[in-house]
mmCIF file of C-alpha atoms in Angstrom:
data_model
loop_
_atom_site.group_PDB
_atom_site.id
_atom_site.type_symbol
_atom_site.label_atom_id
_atom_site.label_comp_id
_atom_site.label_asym_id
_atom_site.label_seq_id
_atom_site.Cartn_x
_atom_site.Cartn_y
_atom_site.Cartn_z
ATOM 1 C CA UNK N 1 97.782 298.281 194.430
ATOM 2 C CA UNK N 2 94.488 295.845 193.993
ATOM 3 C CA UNK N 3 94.468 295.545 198.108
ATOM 4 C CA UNK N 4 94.493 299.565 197.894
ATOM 5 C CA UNK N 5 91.883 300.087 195.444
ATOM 6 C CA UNK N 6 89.554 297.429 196.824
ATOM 7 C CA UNK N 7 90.051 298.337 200.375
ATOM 8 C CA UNK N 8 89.350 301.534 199.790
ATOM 9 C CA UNK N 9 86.088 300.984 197.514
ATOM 10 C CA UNK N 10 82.452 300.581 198.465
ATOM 11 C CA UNK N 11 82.878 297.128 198.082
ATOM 12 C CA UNK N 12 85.763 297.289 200.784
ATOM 13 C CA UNK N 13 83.383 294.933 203.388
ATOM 14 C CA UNK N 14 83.380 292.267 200.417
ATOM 15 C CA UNK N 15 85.872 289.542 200.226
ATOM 16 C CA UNK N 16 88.624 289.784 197.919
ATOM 17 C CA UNK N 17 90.076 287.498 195.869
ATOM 18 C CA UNK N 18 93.656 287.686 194.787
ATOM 19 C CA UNK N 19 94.682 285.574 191.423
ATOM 20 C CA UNK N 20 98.453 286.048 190.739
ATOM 21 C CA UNK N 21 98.327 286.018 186.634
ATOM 22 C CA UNK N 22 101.908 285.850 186.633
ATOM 23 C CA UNK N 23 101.712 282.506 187.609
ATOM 24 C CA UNK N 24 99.331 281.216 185.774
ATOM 25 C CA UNK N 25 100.974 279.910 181.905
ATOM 26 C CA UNK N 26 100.092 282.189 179.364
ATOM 27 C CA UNK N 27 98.779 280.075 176.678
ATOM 28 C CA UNK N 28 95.890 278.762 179.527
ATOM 29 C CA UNK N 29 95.143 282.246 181.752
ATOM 30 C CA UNK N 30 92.007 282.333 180.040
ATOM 31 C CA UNK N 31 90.946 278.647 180.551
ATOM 32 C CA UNK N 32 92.104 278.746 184.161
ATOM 33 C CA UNK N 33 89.880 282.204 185.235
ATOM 34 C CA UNK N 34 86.848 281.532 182.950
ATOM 35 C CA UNK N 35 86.731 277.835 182.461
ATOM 36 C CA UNK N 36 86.032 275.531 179.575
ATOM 37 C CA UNK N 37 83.910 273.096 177.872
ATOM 38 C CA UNK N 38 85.235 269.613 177.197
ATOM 39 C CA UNK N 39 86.859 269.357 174.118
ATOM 40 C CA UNK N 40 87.301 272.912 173.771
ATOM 41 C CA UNK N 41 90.540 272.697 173.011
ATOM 42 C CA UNK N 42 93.341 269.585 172.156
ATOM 43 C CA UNK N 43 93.931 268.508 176.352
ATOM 44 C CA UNK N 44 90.190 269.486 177.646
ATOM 45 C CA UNK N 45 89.221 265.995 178.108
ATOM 46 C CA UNK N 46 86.603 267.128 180.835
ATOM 47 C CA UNK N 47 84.596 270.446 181.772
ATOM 48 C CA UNK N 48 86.202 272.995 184.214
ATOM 49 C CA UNK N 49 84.541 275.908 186.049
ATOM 50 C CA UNK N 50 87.076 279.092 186.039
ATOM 51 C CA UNK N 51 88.478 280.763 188.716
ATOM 52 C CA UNK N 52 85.473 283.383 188.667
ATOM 53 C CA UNK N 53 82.727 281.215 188.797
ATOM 54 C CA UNK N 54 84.183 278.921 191.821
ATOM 55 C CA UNK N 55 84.970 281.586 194.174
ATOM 56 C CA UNK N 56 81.264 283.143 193.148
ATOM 57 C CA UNK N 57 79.786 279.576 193.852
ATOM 58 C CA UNK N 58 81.892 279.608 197.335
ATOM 59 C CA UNK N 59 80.556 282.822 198.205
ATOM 60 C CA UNK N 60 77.032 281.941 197.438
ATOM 61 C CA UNK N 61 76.966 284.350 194.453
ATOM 62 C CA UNK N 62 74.471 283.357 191.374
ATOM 63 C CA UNK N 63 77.966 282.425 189.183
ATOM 64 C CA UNK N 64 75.954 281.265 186.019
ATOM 65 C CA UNK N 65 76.487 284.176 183.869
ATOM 66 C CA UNK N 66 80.149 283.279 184.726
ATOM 67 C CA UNK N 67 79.702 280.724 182.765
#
């Protein structure tokens, strides 16, 4: 359905990134597609961009307000 909708979008010659959320625990989805700040929470021994932000970065997109 996402391949659909972005295919058939303005943004269609854009690259698309797929995330599968299903696979991604529950308790750290957020975490893993919006990053954190160390000791943001009990296990965040060290600052991690999200998801968002790298694949902005990788596509030469200004990522900090993904921040």
């Amino acid at each position: 359905m996402a391949n659909s909708i972005h295919y058939n979008s303005l943004r269609a010659k854009n690259r698309f990134v797929k995330v599968n959320c299903a696979a991604l625990p529950s308790n750290l989805i957020e975490s893993e597609l919006f990053g954190h700040k160390k000791g943001s929470f009990t296990g965040a021994i060290r600052k991690k961009i999200g998801k968002f932000a790298y694949k902005a970065k990788k596509c030469g997109v200004d990522y900090r307000h993904y921040r």
